[in-house]
Amino acid sequence: MVSDKPVRVRFAPSPTGSLHIGGARTALFNWLFARHFGGKFILRIDDTDESRSSDESTRSIYELLEWLGLTWDEGPIAGGDCGSYIQSERQNLYQEYVHMLLDSGDAYCCYCTADELKQMRENAFAEGRQPHYAGICRHLTEQDRSRLNAAGRKPTVRLKISDSAIIVRDLVQGDVTFEADALDDFIIVKSNGYPLYNFTSAIDDHEMGISHVIRGKDHLSNTPKQILICHALGFELPVFAHLPLVLGSSKGEKLSKRRHGDLVAVGKYREDGYLPEAMINFLVRLGWSYDDKSEIFSLDELVEKFNVERIGRSEGVFDINKLQWLNKTYIMNLDLTERTNAVLPFLRKSGLLETDVTKDCQARLEKIVESVGDRMTTLADIADYGYFFTDNFDYDPRAIKKWWKGGPAAILQGLREVLKSIEVFEMENIETAMWYYLDEKKIKRIRGMQPLRIALTGVSGGPGLFDIIALLGREKVVERLDRAINYIQTAN
RNA sequence: GUCCCCGUCGUCUAGCCUGGCCAAGGACACCAGCCUUUCACGCUGGCGACACGGGUUCAAAUCCCGUCGGGGACGCCA
């Protein structure tokens, strides 16, 4: 079902908010499709509803698509041969087509008011009918129209549709039939002269040579309308593929900004320390699978392996657990330098790092990141290891309760002396000296280690203690031990 | 309400088209154990699903019908 035309697909968000999970997934599937077939991925801004669009949203969409690595071949910024890629800048083109339809008689002016229409719709609902426009203005005479125009009535423009069923041939959904009585003469131009989405979309898809329309299934019922427009204008149809929707919870609701707030915003995940690669991997597995075992895919692999045939038809639920697991996996797979660099902005954001990173500092940073190892789920988790950067930390009450209960001041005191007297303050020496001391004193290792850990970090978990001690340096270690011993003695 | 679509472990899914290889496989999550100075990683094991009811068939998760459940759409929004 892949046509012989060159593959050209588009992502056409309306800039009414920042990029959300569902939109990002649609963009990704389009992008992968284009890359897989060596075609073009086009970005178009569908901002025909000027009142709901904002520049801020538009910028955020650009920014986040770039962050995800979904760069576009044609569109705003990138340019291209198909004119402006922002619909609000294409009004003249739409007007031409409106006139064409009006002249050919395939469209007509409708003088029914919004209120009248609303009333008809409510009546239809009340009577259990599909609310359809009855075609009242379809048979207006030239005189009727002049009279109404003279009276200052501003008409909408409706497409005059035929009474045959429309079959949407869809790569994912199969053939979906819309019976003729499910369709009506719908409005293509508002009474203020601005064209509506279904109209501009059909025109731009044609004008931009779009071969495949891949979008969310919430657009499936728009498709017969767009097909009707194509028919009226003599356009060749693109191939359609409607993706199952992403639901917000097991209760099942389309993921939406209104209902799920920040949970849907891709930008939030960037801020929270998710890697774009993890996000991509997460998104692609929501509705698409390669086989019965593969979970991790690089972008290159996806380009090679992606196919529409393996997109499922049932809707998926956004599961943060899976995203977190993927993110952790991707962080783990970063090499030390990459991981350190990735973590840097988050250190700054949490105020743990203020100065510029000098060479020495970079080396120490890498050691810290190395010791933290695979403990981060998100990059922002680096803030949990703030004790490497600041003395200003509290003792975790639960940790204290468990490990400082017996008042291990004596043990800490002993350890303090051991640590203070180590000649070369390096990991191996520290380890040897401490084990020797603890074993000699017949103190269970864990009875010494955990209280010490809490004294140095405030918490009961984290990187290897010897790493921490070496990284902190003798001076800090002794200081923190004094503070802890003092705390314990005061508390008792 | 009307139209359209969907329904396999809590979640993402493999299997469905081309019935038997499925006493249904993988992954996330969860639980337990091992490893270990802690946490995390890793390893091992556990829990856990064909929505329901009919039919067709020697045989159904797979085909057909119905029911129920869920979602989407029904706009001078996109």
Coordinates of C-alpha atoms (C1' of nucleotides) in Angstrom, one line a residue:
Chain A
M1 CA 0.0 0.0 0.0
V2 CA 3.0 2.3 -0.2
S3 CA 2.4 4.4 -3.2
D4 CA 5.0 5.0 -5.8
K5 CA 5.2 8.7 -5.1
P6 CA 8.2 9.9 -3.2
V7 CA 7.7 9.5 0.5
R8 CA 6.8 12.8 2.1
V9 CA 5.2 12.9 5.5
R10 CA 4.4 15.7 7.8
F11 CA 3.9 16.5 11.5
A12 CA 1.3 19.2 11.7
P13 CA 0.8 20.3 15.3
S14 CA -1.4 23.1 16.3
P15 CA 0.5 25.4 18.6
T16 CA -2.0 25.5 21.4
G17 CA 0.4 24.3 24.0
S18 CA 3.8 22.8 24.3
L19 CA 4.6 19.5 22.7
H20 CA 2.9 16.6 24.5
I21 CA 3.6 12.9 24.6
G22 CA 1.0 12.0 22.0
G23 CA 2.2 14.6 19.6
A24 CA 5.8 13.6 20.1
R25 CA 4.9 10.0 19.3
T26 CA 3.1 11.1 16.1
A27 CA 6.1 13.1 15.1
L28 CA 8.4 10.2 15.8
F29 CA 6.4 7.7 13.8
N30 CA 6.3 10.2 10.9
W31 CA 10.0 10.8 11.2
L32 CA 10.9 7.2 11.3
F33 CA 8.7 6.5 8.3
A34 CA 10.4 9.2 6.3
R35 CA 13.9 8.1 7.3
H36 CA 13.1 4.4 6.7
F37 CA 12.1 5.1 3.2
G38 CA 14.6 7.8 2.5
G39 CA 11.7 10.4 2.2
K40 CA 11.2 13.8 3.6
F41 CA 9.8 14.7 7.0
I42 CA 8.0 18.0 7.0
L43 CA 7.0 20.2 9.9
R44 CA 3.9 22.3 9.4
I45 CA 2.3 24.6 11.9
D46 CA -1.5 24.2 11.8
D47 CA -2.4 27.5 13.4
T48 CA -5.6 28.3 11.6
D49 CA -7.3 29.0 14.9
E50 CA -5.4 32.2 15.6
S51 CA -7.1 32.7 18.9
R52 CA -5.7 29.5 20.4
S53 CA -2.3 29.6 18.9
S54 CA 0.8 31.1 20.5
D55 CA 4.3 31.8 19.5
E56 CA 5.5 30.4 22.7
S57 CA 3.9 27.1 21.9
T58 CA 5.5 27.1 18.5
R59 CA 8.9 27.8 19.8
S60 CA 8.5 25.0 22.4
I61 CA 7.5 22.6 19.7
Y62 CA 10.6 23.4 17.6
E63 CA 12.8 23.2 20.6
L64 CA 11.5 19.9 21.9
L65 CA 11.5 18.2 18.5
E66 CA 15.1 19.2 18.2
W67 CA 15.8 17.9 21.6
L68 CA 14.3 14.6 20.6
G69 CA 16.4 14.6 17.5
L70 CA 13.4 14.7 15.2
T71 CA 14.8 17.2 12.8
W72 CA 12.7 18.2 9.9
D73 CA 13.7 18.5 6.2
E74 CA 11.2 21.1 5.3
G75 CA 9.3 23.5 7.5
P76 CA 9.7 26.6 9.5
I77 CA 13.4 27.5 10.0
A78 CA 14.5 24.7 7.7
G79 CA 12.7 26.2 4.7
G80 CA 11.7 24.3 1.6
D81 CA 10.0 24.7 -1.8
C82 CA 6.4 24.4 -0.6
G83 CA 6.0 28.0 0.5
S84 CA 5.4 29.0 4.0
Y85 CA 4.9 26.0 6.4
I86 CA 2.8 28.1 8.7
Q87 CA -0.8 27.9 7.8
S88 CA -1.7 31.4 9.0
E89 CA 0.7 32.7 6.3
R90 CA -1.1 30.7 3.6
Q91 CA -4.4 32.4 3.6
N92 CA -4.3 33.6 0.0
L93 CA -3.9 30.1 -1.2
Y94 CA -6.9 28.9 0.8
Q95 CA -9.0 31.7 -0.6
E96 CA -8.2 30.7 -4.2
Y97 CA -9.4 27.2 -3.5
V98 CA -12.5 28.5 -1.8
H99 CA -13.4 30.5 -4.9
M100 CA -12.7 27.5 -7.1
L101 CA -15.2 25.5 -5.1
L102 CA -17.8 28.2 -5.0
D103 CA -17.5 28.8 -8.7
S104 CA -17.8 25.1 -9.6
G105 CA -20.8 24.8 -7.3
D106 CA -19.1 22.3 -5.1
A107 CA -19.4 24.7 -2.1
Y108 CA -22.0 27.2 -1.2
C109 CA -22.6 30.0 1.3
C110 CA -24.6 29.2 4.4
Y111 CA -26.3 32.0 6.3
C112 CA -27.5 30.0 9.2
T113 CA -26.2 31.5 12.4
A114 CA -24.2 29.8 15.0
D115 CA -27.1 30.0 17.4
E116 CA -29.4 28.3 15.0
L117 CA -26.9 25.6 14.3
K118 CA -26.4 25.1 18.0
Q119 CA -30.1 24.7 18.5
M120 CA -30.4 22.2 15.7
R121 CA -27.5 20.2 17.1
E122 CA -29.1 20.1 20.5
N123 CA -32.4 19.0 19.1
A124 CA -30.7 16.2 17.2
F125 CA -29.0 15.0 20.4
A126 CA -32.2 15.1 22.2
E127 CA -33.9 13.0 19.6
G128 CA -31.0 10.6 19.5
R129 CA -29.9 11.5 16.0
Q130 CA -26.5 12.2 14.6
P131 CA -26.4 16.0 14.5
H132 CA -26.3 16.9 10.8
Y133 CA -26.7 20.0 8.9
A134 CA -29.9 19.6 6.8
G135 CA -28.6 21.6 3.9
I136 CA -31.0 24.5 4.4
C137 CA -28.9 27.1 2.5
R138 CA -28.0 24.7 -0.2
H139 CA -30.8 25.8 -2.4
L140 CA -30.7 29.5 -1.8
T141 CA -31.2 31.5 -5.0
E142 CA -29.0 34.3 -6.2
Q143 CA -31.6 36.7 -5.0
D144 CA -31.7 35.2 -1.5
R145 CA -28.0 35.6 -1.2
S146 CA -27.9 39.2 -2.4
R147 CA -30.7 40.0 0.1
L148 CA -28.9 38.3 3.0
N149 CA -25.6 39.9 2.0
A150 CA -27.3 43.3 1.8
A151 CA -28.7 42.7 5.2
G152 CA -25.1 42.4 6.4
R153 CA -25.2 38.7 7.1
K154 CA -21.8 37.0 7.0
P155 CA -22.0 33.5 5.6
T156 CA -19.9 30.5 6.2
V157 CA -18.9 28.3 3.3
R158 CA -20.0 24.7 3.2
L159 CA -18.9 21.9 1.0
K160 CA -21.7 20.3 -0.9
I161 CA -21.2 16.6 -0.5
S162 CA -22.5 13.7 -2.5
D163 CA -24.5 11.0 -1.0
S164 CA -22.2 8.1 -1.4
A165 CA -20.3 6.4 1.4
I166 CA -16.6 7.1 2.0
I167 CA -14.2 4.4 2.6
V168 CA -11.0 5.4 4.4
R169 CA -8.2 3.0 3.4
D170 CA -5.9 3.1 6.4
L171 CA -2.6 1.4 6.8
V172 CA -3.3 0.8 10.5
Q173 CA -7.0 0.7 10.8
G174 CA -7.8 -1.1 7.6
D175 CA -10.8 0.0 5.5
V176 CA -13.2 2.1 7.5
T177 CA -16.5 2.9 5.9
F178 CA -18.4 6.0 6.7
E179 CA -21.9 5.8 5.4
A180 CA -23.3 8.8 3.5
D181 CA -25.8 9.6 6.2
A182 CA -22.9 9.9 8.7
L183 CA -21.6 12.9 6.7
D184 CA -23.1 16.3 6.1
D185 CA -22.3 19.5 4.3
F186 CA -19.7 20.7 6.7
I187 CA -18.3 24.2 7.0
I188 CA -14.9 24.9 5.4
V189 CA -14.8 28.6 5.9
K190 CA -15.9 30.5 9.0
S191 CA -18.1 33.5 8.7
N192 CA -15.1 35.7 9.5
G193 CA -13.5 34.5 6.3
Y194 CA -11.0 32.1 7.9
P195 CA -10.8 28.6 6.6
L196 CA -11.1 25.6 8.9
Y197 CA -8.7 22.8 9.7
N198 CA -10.2 20.1 7.6
F199 CA -10.0 22.3 4.6
T200 CA -6.5 23.7 5.0
S201 CA -5.2 20.4 5.9
A202 CA -6.4 18.7 2.7
I203 CA -5.1 21.6 0.7
D204 CA -1.7 21.7 2.3
D205 CA -1.2 18.0 2.2
H206 CA -1.8 18.2 -1.5
E207 CA 0.2 21.3 -2.1
M208 CA 3.1 19.9 -0.1
G209 CA 3.0 16.6 -1.9
I210 CA 2.3 14.6 1.2
S211 CA 2.3 10.9 0.3
H212 CA 1.3 9.5 3.7
V213 CA -0.7 11.1 6.5
I214 CA 0.3 9.5 9.7
R215 CA -1.6 11.0 12.7
G216 CA -3.6 10.2 15.8
K217 CA -6.8 8.2 15.6
D218 CA -8.7 11.2 16.9
H219 CA -8.5 12.4 13.3
L220 CA -10.0 9.3 11.8
S221 CA -13.5 10.9 11.7
N222 CA -12.0 13.9 10.0
T223 CA -10.6 11.8 7.2
P224 CA -13.8 11.4 5.2
K225 CA -14.2 15.1 5.2
Q226 CA -10.8 15.6 3.9
I227 CA -11.3 13.0 1.3
L228 CA -14.5 14.8 0.2
I229 CA -12.5 18.0 -0.2
C230 CA -9.8 16.1 -2.2
H231 CA -12.6 14.7 -4.5
A232 CA -14.1 18.1 -5.0
L233 CA -10.7 19.6 -5.9
G234 CA -9.5 16.6 -7.9
F235 CA -6.6 15.9 -5.6
E236 CA -5.0 12.5 -5.4
L237 CA -5.5 11.0 -2.0
P238 CA -2.5 10.5 0.4
V239 CA -2.3 7.1 2.1
F240 CA -3.6 7.3 5.6
A241 CA -2.4 5.7 8.8
H242 CA -4.2 6.5 12.1
L243 CA -2.3 5.7 15.2
P244 CA -4.0 4.4 18.3
L245 CA -4.3 7.0 21.0
V246 CA -2.2 7.2 24.2
L247 CA -4.3 7.0 27.3
G248 CA -3.5 8.6 30.6
S249 CA -4.2 5.8 33.0
S250 CA -5.6 2.4 33.2
K251 CA -9.0 4.0 33.6
G252 CA -8.5 5.1 30.1
E253 CA -8.7 8.7 28.9
K254 CA -7.0 10.3 26.0
L255 CA -3.9 11.8 27.3
S256 CA -4.5 15.5 27.3
K257 CA -3.1 18.6 28.9
R258 CA -6.4 19.5 30.6
R259 CA -6.8 16.1 32.2
H260 CA -3.2 15.1 32.9
G261 CA -1.4 18.4 33.3
D262 CA 2.4 18.2 33.3
L263 CA 2.4 14.4 32.8
V264 CA 1.8 15.0 29.1
A265 CA 4.4 17.7 28.5
V266 CA 7.6 16.5 26.8
G267 CA 9.4 19.5 28.2
K268 CA 8.7 18.4 31.7
Y269 CA 10.6 15.2 31.1
R270 CA 13.6 17.1 29.7
E271 CA 13.6 19.3 32.8
D272 CA 13.3 16.2 35.1
G273 CA 16.4 14.7 33.6
Y274 CA 15.2 12.2 31.1
L275 CA 17.3 11.5 28.1
P276 CA 15.8 12.1 24.6
E277 CA 17.0 8.6 23.6
A278 CA 15.0 7.1 26.4
M279 CA 12.0 9.1 25.6
I280 CA 12.2 8.0 21.9
N281 CA 12.5 4.4 22.9
F282 CA 9.6 4.7 25.3
L283 CA 7.4 6.5 22.7
V284 CA 8.1 4.0 19.9
R285 CA 7.2 1.0 22.1
L286 CA 3.8 2.6 22.8
G287 CA 1.9 1.0 20.0
W288 CA 4.8 -0.5 18.0
S289 CA 6.8 -3.7 18.5
Y290 CA 9.5 -5.3 16.5
D291 CA 9.3 -8.9 17.8
D292 CA 8.5 -10.8 21.0
K293 CA 11.6 -9.7 22.9
S294 CA 13.4 -6.5 21.8
E295 CA 12.9 -3.5 24.0
I296 CA 15.9 -1.3 23.6
F297 CA 16.3 0.4 20.2
S298 CA 18.7 3.1 19.1
L299 CA 17.5 5.7 16.7
D300 CA 19.5 4.1 13.9
E301 CA 18.0 0.7 14.6
L302 CA 14.6 2.2 14.6
V303 CA 15.1 3.8 11.3
E304 CA 16.1 0.4 9.9
K305 CA 13.4 -1.6 11.6
F306 CA 10.4 0.6 11.8
N307 CA 7.4 -0.4 9.8
V308 CA 3.8 0.6 9.8
E309 CA 2.6 -3.1 9.6
R310 CA 3.7 -3.6 13.2
I311 CA 1.8 -0.7 14.7
G312 CA -1.0 -2.2 16.8
R313 CA -4.6 -1.0 16.8
S314 CA -5.4 -0.9 20.5
E315 CA -4.7 2.2 22.5
G316 CA -1.9 2.3 25.0
V317 CA -1.5 3.6 28.5
F318 CA 1.3 5.9 29.5
D319 CA 3.4 4.1 32.1
I320 CA 6.0 6.2 33.9
N321 CA 7.6 3.0 35.3
K322 CA 8.7 1.9 31.9
L323 CA 10.0 5.3 31.0
Q324 CA 12.0 5.4 34.2
W325 CA 13.5 2.0 33.6
L326 CA 14.5 3.0 30.1
N327 CA 16.0 6.2 31.3
K328 CA 18.1 4.4 33.9
T329 CA 19.2 2.0 31.3
Y330 CA 20.2 4.7 28.9
I331 CA 22.0 6.7 31.7
M332 CA 23.9 3.5 32.5
N333 CA 25.0 3.1 28.9
L334 CA 26.4 6.6 28.7
D335 CA 30.2 6.6 29.1
L336 CA 31.7 8.5 32.0
T337 CA 32.4 11.7 30.1
E338 CA 29.0 11.8 28.5
R339 CA 27.3 11.0 31.8
T340 CA 29.2 13.7 33.6
N341 CA 28.4 16.3 31.0
A342 CA 24.7 15.2 31.0
V343 CA 24.6 15.7 34.8
L344 CA 26.2 19.1 34.8
P345 CA 23.1 21.2 34.1
F346 CA 21.3 19.5 36.9
L347 CA 24.1 20.1 39.4
R348 CA 23.9 23.8 38.5
K349 CA 20.1 23.8 38.7
S350 CA 20.1 22.4 42.1
G351 CA 22.7 24.9 43.2
L352 CA 25.4 22.3 44.0
L353 CA 27.8 23.7 41.4
E354 CA 28.2 27.3 40.8
T355 CA 31.7 27.8 39.5
D356 CA 32.9 27.0 36.0
V357 CA 34.3 23.6 35.6
T358 CA 38.0 23.6 35.7
K359 CA 40.2 20.6 34.7
D360 CA 40.7 19.5 38.3
C361 CA 37.1 19.9 39.0
Q362 CA 36.1 17.9 35.9
A363 CA 38.3 15.1 37.1
R364 CA 36.7 15.1 40.5
L365 CA 33.3 15.3 39.0
E366 CA 33.9 12.3 36.8
K367 CA 35.0 10.4 39.9
I368 CA 31.9 11.3 41.7
V369 CA 29.7 10.4 38.8
E370 CA 31.6 7.2 38.5
S371 CA 31.0 6.3 42.1
V372 CA 27.3 7.2 41.8
G373 CA 27.4 4.6 39.1
D374 CA 24.0 3.2 38.0
R375 CA 22.0 4.7 40.8
M376 CA 20.4 7.5 38.9
T377 CA 17.0 7.0 37.4
T378 CA 17.0 10.6 36.1
L379 CA 19.8 13.0 35.6
A380 CA 18.2 15.2 38.3
D381 CA 18.9 12.4 40.8
I382 CA 22.4 13.6 41.0
A383 CA 21.1 16.1 43.5
D384 CA 20.7 13.1 45.9
Y385 CA 24.4 13.0 46.1
G386 CA 24.7 16.6 47.1
Y387 CA 27.0 15.6 50.1
F388 CA 29.8 15.4 47.6
F389 CA 29.5 19.1 47.1
T390 CA 28.2 20.6 50.3
D391 CA 28.5 20.0 54.0
N392 CA 25.0 21.3 54.4
F393 CA 23.0 18.2 54.7
D394 CA 20.6 16.7 57.2
Y395 CA 20.6 13.3 58.8
D396 CA 17.8 11.2 57.5
P397 CA 15.6 10.5 60.6
R398 CA 14.9 6.9 59.5
A399 CA 18.6 6.2 59.0
I400 CA 19.4 7.7 62.4
K401 CA 16.7 5.7 64.1
K402 CA 18.1 2.5 62.6
W403 CA 21.9 3.0 62.8
W404 CA 22.6 5.5 65.5
K405 CA 20.3 4.1 68.0
G406 CA 22.8 2.5 70.3
G407 CA 24.9 5.7 70.2
P408 CA 27.8 4.6 68.1
A409 CA 29.9 7.5 69.2
A410 CA 32.7 5.3 70.4
I411 CA 32.9 3.4 67.2
L412 CA 32.9 6.6 65.2
Q413 CA 35.5 8.0 67.5
G414 CA 37.7 5.0 66.9
L415 CA 37.1 5.2 63.1
R416 CA 38.0 8.9 63.2
E417 CA 41.4 8.1 64.7
V418 CA 42.0 5.4 62.2
L419 CA 41.1 7.6 59.3
K420 CA 43.1 10.5 60.7
S421 CA 46.2 8.5 60.9
I422 CA 46.2 6.9 57.5
E423 CA 49.4 8.0 55.8
V424 CA 48.4 8.0 52.2
F425 CA 44.7 8.8 52.0
E426 CA 43.7 6.5 49.2
M427 CA 41.0 4.0 48.7
E428 CA 42.9 0.8 49.2
N429 CA 44.6 2.0 52.3
I430 CA 41.4 3.3 53.8
E431 CA 39.8 -0.1 53.2
T432 CA 42.6 -2.1 54.7
A433 CA 42.9 0.1 57.7
M434 CA 39.2 0.2 58.4
W435 CA 38.6 -3.5 58.0
Y436 CA 41.6 -4.2 60.2
Y437 CA 40.3 -1.9 62.9
L438 CA 36.7 -3.2 62.9
D439 CA 37.8 -6.8 62.8
E440 CA 40.4 -6.3 65.5
K441 CA 37.8 -4.6 67.8
K442 CA 35.3 -7.4 66.9
I443 CA 32.9 -4.9 65.6
K444 CA 30.6 -6.3 63.0
R445 CA 31.6 -4.5 59.8
I446 CA 28.1 -3.3 59.1
R447 CA 27.9 -1.8 62.6
G448 CA 30.8 0.4 61.8
M449 CA 30.1 1.1 58.2
Q450 CA 26.5 2.3 58.4
P451 CA 26.9 4.7 61.2
L452 CA 29.9 6.1 59.4
R453 CA 28.0 6.4 56.2
I454 CA 25.3 8.4 57.8
A455 CA 27.9 10.6 59.5
L456 CA 29.4 11.4 56.1
T457 CA 26.4 11.5 53.9
G458 CA 23.3 11.7 56.1
V459 CA 21.7 8.7 54.4
S460 CA 21.9 5.0 54.6
G461 CA 22.4 4.2 50.9
G462 CA 24.6 5.2 48.1
P463 CA 28.0 4.6 46.6
G464 CA 30.7 2.5 48.2
L465 CA 31.8 4.0 51.4
F466 CA 35.5 3.8 50.6
D467 CA 34.8 5.7 47.4
I468 CA 33.0 8.3 49.4
I469 CA 35.8 8.7 52.0
A470 CA 38.5 9.0 49.4
L471 CA 36.5 11.5 47.4
L472 CA 35.7 13.6 50.4
G473 CA 39.3 13.7 51.6
R474 CA 40.6 13.4 55.1
E475 CA 39.8 16.8 56.3
K476 CA 36.1 16.7 55.4
V477 CA 35.8 13.2 56.7
V478 CA 37.2 14.2 60.1
E479 CA 35.1 17.3 60.2
R480 CA 31.9 15.4 59.4
L481 CA 32.7 12.7 62.0
D482 CA 33.2 15.4 64.7
R483 CA 29.9 16.9 63.7
A484 CA 28.2 13.4 63.9
I485 CA 29.8 12.5 67.2
N486 CA 28.8 15.8 68.7
Y487 CA 25.3 15.3 67.4
I488 CA 25.0 11.8 68.9
Q489 CA 26.4 12.8 72.3
T490 CA 24.1 15.8 72.5
A491 CA 21.1 13.8 71.5
N492 CA 21.8 11.2 74.2
Chain B
rG1 C1' -27.8 9.4 22.0
rU2 C1' -25.5 8.4 16.9
rC3 C1' -21.2 6.8 14.2
rC4 C1' -16.3 4.6 14.2
rC5 C1' -12.5 1.8 16.6
rC6 C1' -10.5 -1.3 20.4
rG7 C1' -10.6 -5.5 24.3
rU8 C1' -4.0 -11.2 25.9
rC9 C1' -0.6 -10.6 33.0
rG10 C1' -1.5 -4.0 37.0
rU11 C1' 1.3 -1.7 32.4
rC12 C1' 3.8 -2.2 27.2
rU13 C1' 3.4 -6.2 24.2
rA14 C1' 4.4 -11.5 21.1
rG15 C1' 1.0 -14.9 19.2
rC16 C1' -4.5 -13.6 15.8
rC17 C1' -4.5 -12.4 9.0
rU18 C1' -2.4 -18.2 7.3
rG19 C1' -6.8 -22.5 13.8
rG20 C1' -3.0 -27.4 16.2
rC21 C1' 4.3 -25.6 17.6
rC22 C1' 0.3 -21.7 23.5
rA23 C1' -1.1 -26.3 29.9
rA24 C1' 0.0 -18.4 26.1
rG25 C1' 6.3 -16.0 25.3
rG26 C1' 9.1 -11.4 26.6
rA27 C1' 9.6 -6.6 29.1
rC28 C1' 8.3 -2.9 33.1
rA29 C1' 6.3 -2.9 37.9
rC30 C1' 5.7 -5.9 42.3
rC31 C1' 7.5 -10.0 45.8
rA32 C1' 11.4 -13.4 47.6
rG33 C1' 16.4 -15.2 47.5
rC34 C1' 21.6 -14.7 46.1
rC35 C1' 25.7 -11.2 45.7
rU36 C1' 27.2 -7.2 49.1
rU37 C1' 29.6 -2.3 54.1
rU38 C1' 24.4 0.2 52.4
rC39 C1' 21.7 1.4 48.2
rA40 C1' 21.7 0.4 43.2
rC41 C1' 23.3 -3.0 39.4
rG42 C1' 23.5 -8.2 38.2
rC43 C1' 21.7 -13.2 38.8
rU44 C1' 17.8 -16.8 40.2
rG45 C1' 12.9 -17.7 41.3
rG46 C1' 7.7 -16.1 42.2
rC47 C1' 3.1 -13.6 41.3
rG48 C1' 0.2 -12.6 37.1
rA49 C1' -3.8 -12.5 31.2
rC50 C1' -6.6 -14.8 26.2
rA51 C1' -13.6 -9.6 28.9
rC52 C1' -18.1 -12.9 28.9
rG53 C1' -21.6 -16.2 26.4
rG54 C1' -22.8 -18.9 22.2
rG55 C1' -21.5 -21.2 17.5
rU56 C1' -18.1 -23.5 13.6
rU57 C1' -14.3 -27.5 14.0
rC58 C1' -11.2 -33.5 15.6
rA59 C1' -8.9 -28.9 17.5
rA60 C1' -10.0 -21.6 18.9
rA61 C1' -6.4 -16.6 22.2
rU62 C1' -6.7 -17.3 16.8
rC63 C1' -12.8 -17.9 12.5
rC64 C1' -18.4 -16.3 13.1
rC65 C1' -22.4 -14.1 16.1
rG66 C1' -24.1 -11.8 20.4
rU67 C1' -23.3 -9.4 25.2
rC68 C1' -20.5 -6.5 28.3
rG69 C1' -16.5 -3.1 29.0
rG70 C1' -13.2 0.9 27.2
rG71 C1' -11.9 4.8 23.9
rG72 C1' -12.5 8.4 20.0
rA73 C1' -15.6 11.4 17.0
rC74 C1' -20.0 14.0 16.4
rG75 C1' -17.6 22.5 16.6
rC76 C1' -18.0 28.8 12.6
rC77 C1' -11.4 23.8 17.6
rA78 C1' -7.2 21.2 15.8

